[in-house]
Amino acid sequence: MARGAESVTIGLGNKIKSLNTLAALITIDAAKNDHKLFVRNILATLAERNMAQASEPISDHHQCKFGLWYDGVGRDLFGQIPAFREMEDVHVHFHQIGRAIMATMQSGNREEAIRQGMDISRVEQMFFDKLSTLSTAICHQNV
């Protein structure tokens, strides 16, 4: 009887681990979409010279959906993975550039904001590369 209960417990543990992995992969995929939208909105504000949009608050790396996951359940479940820890700097930088672009737009320096817009596109790709690396690492952790 004890062996059967142990087998069930192991099976449930494996299912929970699989569900945590699936939830993480869905969160990472959603982060890509959310951050693409973040960049698109910033670049649209630049193109339209829309000062009203430039004055809207921009989330930081803790406030976005991915940041909330990263700082909470993500850290609890995957914080020991090097690829997880390596995400933080590029994610912080990504949001800092977005906030800087909007502040620069508010100050009236559109040329500098456009230059920063090129930077955010570069950092966006670095962020997406880190997300892909994290996805792979999470999948391999559960093999």
mmCIF file of C-alpha atoms in Angstrom:
data_model
loop_
_atom_site.group_PDB
_atom_site.id
_atom_site.type_symbol
_atom_site.label_atom_id
_atom_site.label_comp_id
_atom_site.label_asym_id
_atom_site.label_seq_id
_atom_site.Cartn_x
_atom_site.Cartn_y
_atom_site.Cartn_z
ATOM 1 C CA MET A 1 0.000 0.000 0.000
ATOM 2 C CA ALA A 2 2.813 2.445 0.843
ATOM 3 C CA ARG A 3 4.429 1.847 -2.559
ATOM 4 C CA GLY A 4 1.174 2.722 -4.315
ATOM 5 C CA ALA A 5 0.812 5.958 -2.354
ATOM 6 C CA GLU A 6 4.437 6.832 -3.105
ATOM 7 C CA SER A 7 3.844 6.227 -6.802
ATOM 8 C CA VAL A 8 0.758 8.471 -6.783
ATOM 9 C CA THR A 9 2.674 11.201 -4.949
ATOM 10 C CA ILE A 10 5.531 11.052 -7.457
ATOM 11 C CA GLY A 11 3.046 11.123 -10.328
ATOM 12 C CA LEU A 12 1.265 14.159 -8.895
ATOM 13 C CA GLY A 13 4.593 15.893 -8.318
ATOM 14 C CA ASN A 14 5.542 15.318 -11.947
ATOM 15 C CA LYS A 15 2.179 16.659 -13.144
ATOM 16 C CA ILE A 16 2.592 19.798 -11.015
ATOM 17 C CA LYS A 17 6.089 20.290 -12.409
ATOM 18 C CA SER A 18 4.729 19.938 -15.948
ATOM 19 C CA LEU A 19 1.944 22.425 -15.258
ATOM 20 C CA ASN A 20 4.434 24.911 -13.806
ATOM 21 C CA THR A 21 6.555 24.541 -16.926
ATOM 22 C CA LEU A 22 3.572 25.042 -19.203
ATOM 23 C CA ALA A 23 2.463 28.113 -17.251
ATOM 24 C CA ALA A 24 5.992 29.550 -17.457
ATOM 25 C CA LEU A 25 6.156 28.998 -21.224
ATOM 26 C CA ILE A 26 2.769 30.676 -21.668
ATOM 27 C CA THR A 27 3.925 33.596 -19.507
ATOM 28 C CA ILE A 28 7.122 33.957 -21.535
ATOM 29 C CA ASP A 29 5.178 33.885 -24.795
ATOM 30 C CA ALA A 30 2.791 36.517 -23.435
ATOM 31 C CA ALA A 31 5.794 38.616 -22.341
ATOM 32 C CA LYS A 32 7.018 38.697 -25.942
ATOM 33 C CA ASN A 33 3.639 39.950 -27.138
ATOM 34 C CA ASP A 34 3.258 42.479 -24.311
ATOM 35 C CA HIS A 35 6.725 43.898 -24.906
ATOM 36 C CA LYS A 36 6.203 44.069 -28.680
ATOM 37 C CA LEU A 37 3.089 46.113 -27.970
ATOM 38 C CA PHE A 38 5.050 48.266 -25.505
ATOM 39 C CA VAL A 39 7.610 49.108 -28.216
ATOM 40 C CA ARG A 40 4.963 49.577 -30.905
ATOM 41 C CA ASN A 41 3.100 52.084 -28.735
ATOM 42 C CA ILE A 42 6.281 54.016 -27.943
ATOM 43 C CA LEU A 43 7.322 54.156 -31.602
ATOM 44 C CA ALA A 44 3.799 55.180 -32.630
ATOM 45 C CA THR A 45 3.956 58.009 -30.099
ATOM 46 C CA LEU A 46 7.254 59.126 -31.672
ATOM 47 C CA ALA A 47 5.870 58.934 -35.196
ATOM 48 C CA GLU A 48 2.683 60.792 -34.308
ATOM 49 C CA ARG A 49 4.452 63.338 -32.095
ATOM 50 C CA ASN A 50 1.646 62.701 -29.649
ATOM 51 C CA MET A 51 2.576 64.570 -26.474
ATOM 52 C CA ALA A 52 -0.606 63.417 -24.705
ATOM 53 C CA GLN A 53 0.530 59.789 -25.070
ATOM 54 C CA ALA A 54 4.087 60.759 -24.106
ATOM 55 C CA SER A 55 2.804 61.987 -20.753
ATOM 56 C CA GLU A 56 1.083 58.678 -19.909
ATOM 57 C CA PRO A 57 2.901 56.639 -17.258
ATOM 58 C CA ILE A 58 5.167 53.875 -18.544
ATOM 59 C CA SER A 59 5.503 50.692 -16.523
ATOM 60 C CA ASP A 60 8.824 49.695 -15.097
ATOM 61 C CA HIS A 61 10.249 46.172 -15.067
ATOM 62 C CA HIS A 62 8.407 45.328 -11.845
ATOM 63 C CA GLN A 63 4.992 46.583 -12.973
ATOM 64 C CA CYS A 64 4.577 44.812 -16.316
ATOM 65 C CA LYS A 65 2.912 41.384 -16.305
ATOM 66 C CA PHE A 66 6.205 39.611 -16.941
ATOM 67 C CA GLY A 67 7.880 41.577 -14.149
ATOM 68 C CA LEU A 68 5.157 40.607 -11.707
ATOM 69 C CA TRP A 69 5.628 36.936 -12.641
ATOM 70 C CA TYR A 70 9.428 37.265 -12.620
ATOM 71 C CA ASP A 71 9.528 38.837 -9.154
ATOM 72 C CA GLY A 72 7.018 36.365 -7.719
ATOM 73 C CA VAL A 73 6.166 32.837 -8.777
ATOM 74 C CA GLY A 74 8.795 32.818 -11.533
ATOM 75 C CA ARG A 75 11.583 33.489 -9.043
ATOM 76 C CA ASP A 76 10.162 30.901 -6.650
ATOM 77 C CA LEU A 77 10.052 28.174 -9.294
ATOM 78 C CA PHE A 78 12.944 29.024 -11.619
ATOM 79 C CA GLY A 79 15.197 31.449 -9.748
ATOM 80 C CA GLN A 80 17.937 28.824 -9.507
ATOM 81 C CA ILE A 81 18.300 28.666 -13.317
ATOM 82 C CA PRO A 82 21.124 30.904 -14.619
ATOM 83 C CA ALA A 83 19.055 31.913 -17.680
ATOM 84 C CA PHE A 84 16.370 33.204 -15.311
ATOM 85 C CA ARG A 85 18.785 35.440 -13.423
ATOM 86 C CA GLU A 86 20.342 36.640 -16.704
ATOM 87 C CA MET A 87 16.952 38.053 -17.784
ATOM 88 C CA GLU A 88 16.833 40.784 -15.202
ATOM 89 C CA ASP A 89 19.420 43.255 -16.518
ATOM 90 C CA VAL A 90 18.103 43.306 -20.070
ATOM 91 C CA HIS A 91 14.512 43.558 -18.835
ATOM 92 C CA VAL A 92 15.413 46.507 -16.588
ATOM 93 C CA HIS A 93 17.303 48.178 -19.448
ATOM 94 C CA PHE A 94 14.398 47.619 -21.831
ATOM 95 C CA HIS A 95 11.945 49.450 -19.575
ATOM 96 C CA GLN A 96 14.459 52.189 -18.738
ATOM 97 C CA ILE A 97 14.849 52.994 -22.424
ATOM 98 C CA GLY A 98 11.076 53.098 -22.890
ATOM 99 C CA ARG A 99 10.712 55.496 -19.985
ATOM 100 C CA ALA A 100 13.639 57.593 -21.227
ATOM 101 C CA ILE A 101 12.101 57.898 -24.703
ATOM 102 C CA MET A 102 8.852 59.184 -23.281
ATOM 103 C CA ALA A 103 10.650 61.624 -20.966
ATOM 104 C CA THR A 104 12.729 62.861 -23.895
ATOM 105 C CA MET A 105 9.576 63.339 -25.955
ATOM 106 C CA GLN A 106 8.033 65.320 -23.099
ATOM 107 C CA SER A 107 11.108 67.559 -22.981
ATOM 108 C CA GLY A 108 10.671 68.303 -26.688
ATOM 109 C CA ASN A 109 13.872 66.658 -27.939
ATOM 110 C CA ARG A 110 12.329 64.508 -30.656
ATOM 111 C CA GLU A 111 15.650 63.804 -32.430
ATOM 112 C CA GLU A 112 17.098 62.246 -29.265
ATOM 113 C CA ALA A 113 13.869 60.325 -28.710
ATOM 114 C CA ILE A 114 14.158 58.903 -32.234
ATOM 115 C CA ARG A 115 17.763 57.846 -31.543
ATOM 116 C CA GLN A 116 16.593 56.166 -28.350
ATOM 117 C CA GLY A 117 13.846 54.502 -30.391
ATOM 118 C CA MET A 118 16.558 52.738 -32.389
ATOM 119 C CA ASP A 119 18.115 51.611 -29.113
ATOM 120 C CA ILE A 120 14.863 50.127 -27.841
ATOM 121 C CA SER A 121 14.523 48.056 -31.011
ATOM 122 C CA ARG A 122 18.012 46.618 -30.437
ATOM 123 C CA VAL A 123 17.358 45.919 -26.752
ATOM 124 C CA GLU A 124 13.963 44.432 -27.616
ATOM 125 C CA GLN A 125 15.727 41.769 -29.697
ATOM 126 C CA MET A 126 18.186 41.084 -26.869
ATOM 127 C CA PHE A 127 15.235 40.697 -24.494
ATOM 128 C CA PHE A 128 13.494 38.272 -26.857
ATOM 129 C CA ASP A 129 16.707 36.253 -27.205
ATOM 130 C CA LYS A 130 16.937 36.014 -23.403
ATOM 131 C CA LEU A 131 13.289 34.931 -23.222
ATOM 132 C CA SER A 132 13.977 32.169 -25.763
ATOM 133 C CA THR A 133 17.012 31.031 -23.782
ATOM 134 C CA LEU A 134 14.906 30.990 -20.619
ATOM 135 C CA SER A 135 12.182 28.930 -22.302
ATOM 136 C CA THR A 136 14.761 26.375 -23.408
ATOM 137 C CA ALA A 137 16.342 26.243 -19.960
ATOM 138 C CA ILE A 138 12.984 25.742 -18.248
ATOM 139 C CA CYS A 139 12.112 22.911 -20.633
ATOM 140 C CA HIS A 140 15.472 21.210 -20.086
ATOM 141 C CA GLN A 141 15.143 21.529 -16.321
ATOM 142 C CA ASN A 142 12.153 19.208 -16.414
ATOM 143 C CA VAL A 143 13.677 16.538 -18.626
#
